[in-house]
């Protein structure tokens, strides 16, 4: 794709990265425990709170934070802003990893994981009324699409390697993949549009259980819009961080453009969010619901502050970075509130993640970061110094 | 360097329009009970809390009784992965009233609506049944059920969803559900759904001093095939039943879901539109 993307190089496992490996291993040990003894002894889940942090955080927030590839692809391919191309590949790496980890979390979370294959294999049995079915199918398909989108990076590396079977394969496969790429990229735009909105639809059935501050017929639209905003924010975050850590020059002029896009998106989101509360006559509820109000205000304020920071100083890398973090946090909180904080199945039910549950989530995050580091060290992902060219 | 705000808003606008068109599309229809629907009627004023139904339910469904520490025998505080029905007591200043909790066999069940490949299904009699071979244990049914009925075997490595299936294995043999069969006071009875509706209304009419004039289940949550009569002056909510609209949950959720995905038109249209834009962009931009 991009001729000047380069592998960063360095050891696969340094002293810091092996720490990540240890954290991941602890998580995987707890995972084994879950598979042997069932979900009850390992998690804080119960019949009132059937979904906990593995769904609310790993899947719902995790995939939204993995929308960088989606957001940048909209910019590059649909709005034809070719100058953002240097950001595409690293955004796709985070997306591919984020979605793969979400897939892993689903396998851990569902009780009867050995039946999962039936969801793929029996289209005749699909229940299209189920928003979750739609999420499941799209997420599976999107994981595949993302790895195909990333495959040119692997092929480039293999092609450049010493003559071998792998090199021959890469030389043959490259033109094929390049031809396939256009329909695949379009698919990579449609699938997140579908399942990110469906992630909002999933909670519509929780009519009596989800606080009216979050329950709304607009859930699908609000989820869709915010994931694009979060996608821009994560690209800014990831790119700023990797440039700082790898001591490469910042790509601030590009990132400022993303910041601008995020302003537009998140402003639309805010307007819709408030219009919806007013239209459903729930604005007063939002302001006097005790600790729910606290979480709602936190969600609103971080997003408003993020937008304000972007308006004021998006050409300053530090301000841009802070604003991106605020938007990521605010968008994540919106999802977390919708799936957990605002969810109340009735009196007598409580949920707080157990220690193993928490360690499994942390382990998955550690694995994700570790894989990211390994990939940018070994594959041509990040763009070298200063020369931004189109593909 | 500037971002083209117009085209940006256009992209967002198109997506918003697609979703909005979907939402405004024809509402999902109200569902009626099937022609030969069966049901159960629970009369709280007849129940004496003997809990014979609880042990009969265990025997009929192969569920082990709970043995707790200290020799307390079979006293679960709620339905759970080993318990499909329980009897609760509302102790309201001496006004004792009993309530039997079990699956309501909703006419338009949320659990069936959300189950991905149809592990939960309504059979010809309207009984909501469970097929473990199609269940992936996602627990979306637990989240969706407004009565918190489906329970999960949390302590098993091969867990099942557990809920009352109206003893459909007995009903198929022309028998009664175990709880209805054993009840010495006929506080819970089984029969044709419409007959039970008529019987419940007859009781309310003939004994207005005995019954709460509201029958629970004739319309609540779109209607349930298990009907509840409460004592006079005690509301169904006091007995722990939720306060539901007459519109079922799937009426809203499926209206939205179908609106967006009707005949898969929107995703395909989106694919075509985005593909066209990309091809145009490539030509115009002279990109490879
Ligand atoms: S009560 Fe719950 S589990 Fe039973 S049919 Fe209704 S939605 Fe399904
Ligand atoms: S847990 Fe099983 S029965 Fe319940 S919704 Fe999921 S697949 Fe269906
Ligand atoms: S109908 Fe059968 S499964 Fe349901 S509560 Fe009665 S005995 Fe138990």
XYZ file of C-alpha atoms in Angstrom, chain A residues 75 79 225-226 228-230 232 256-272 303 306-308 310-311 314 327, chain B residues 3-10 12-13:
43
model
C -11.937 10.197 5.584
C -14.274 11.934 1.559
C -22.046 8.547 15.551
C -20.028 8.341 18.741
C -16.741 7.518 14.565
C -15.774 10.349 16.923
C -14.003 7.862 19.174
C -10.722 9.774 15.260
C -5.338 18.421 13.677
C -7.520 17.579 10.680
C -8.806 14.509 12.507
C -9.457 16.718 15.504
C -11.554 18.946 13.331
C -13.555 15.976 12.091
C -14.045 14.849 15.678
C -15.415 18.281 16.606
C -18.084 18.028 13.912
C -19.033 14.464 14.786
C -19.165 14.855 18.533
C -21.080 18.142 18.298
C -23.737 16.422 16.230
C -23.769 13.652 18.810
C -24.188 16.097 21.695
C -27.030 17.922 19.969
C -28.824 14.651 19.257
C -17.133 15.212 25.810
C -12.897 17.510 24.678
C -14.691 19.471 21.977
C -13.745 22.802 23.564
C -10.109 20.819 20.146
C -11.736 24.100 19.152
C -5.862 21.414 18.153
C -13.325 12.103 23.849
C -11.716 19.424 5.826
C -14.656 19.589 3.509
C -17.416 20.128 6.003
C -20.165 19.706 3.456
C -19.195 16.269 2.313
C -18.581 15.318 5.918
C -22.052 16.280 6.970
C -23.397 14.557 3.899
C -23.285 11.572 8.423
C -26.587 12.815 7.063
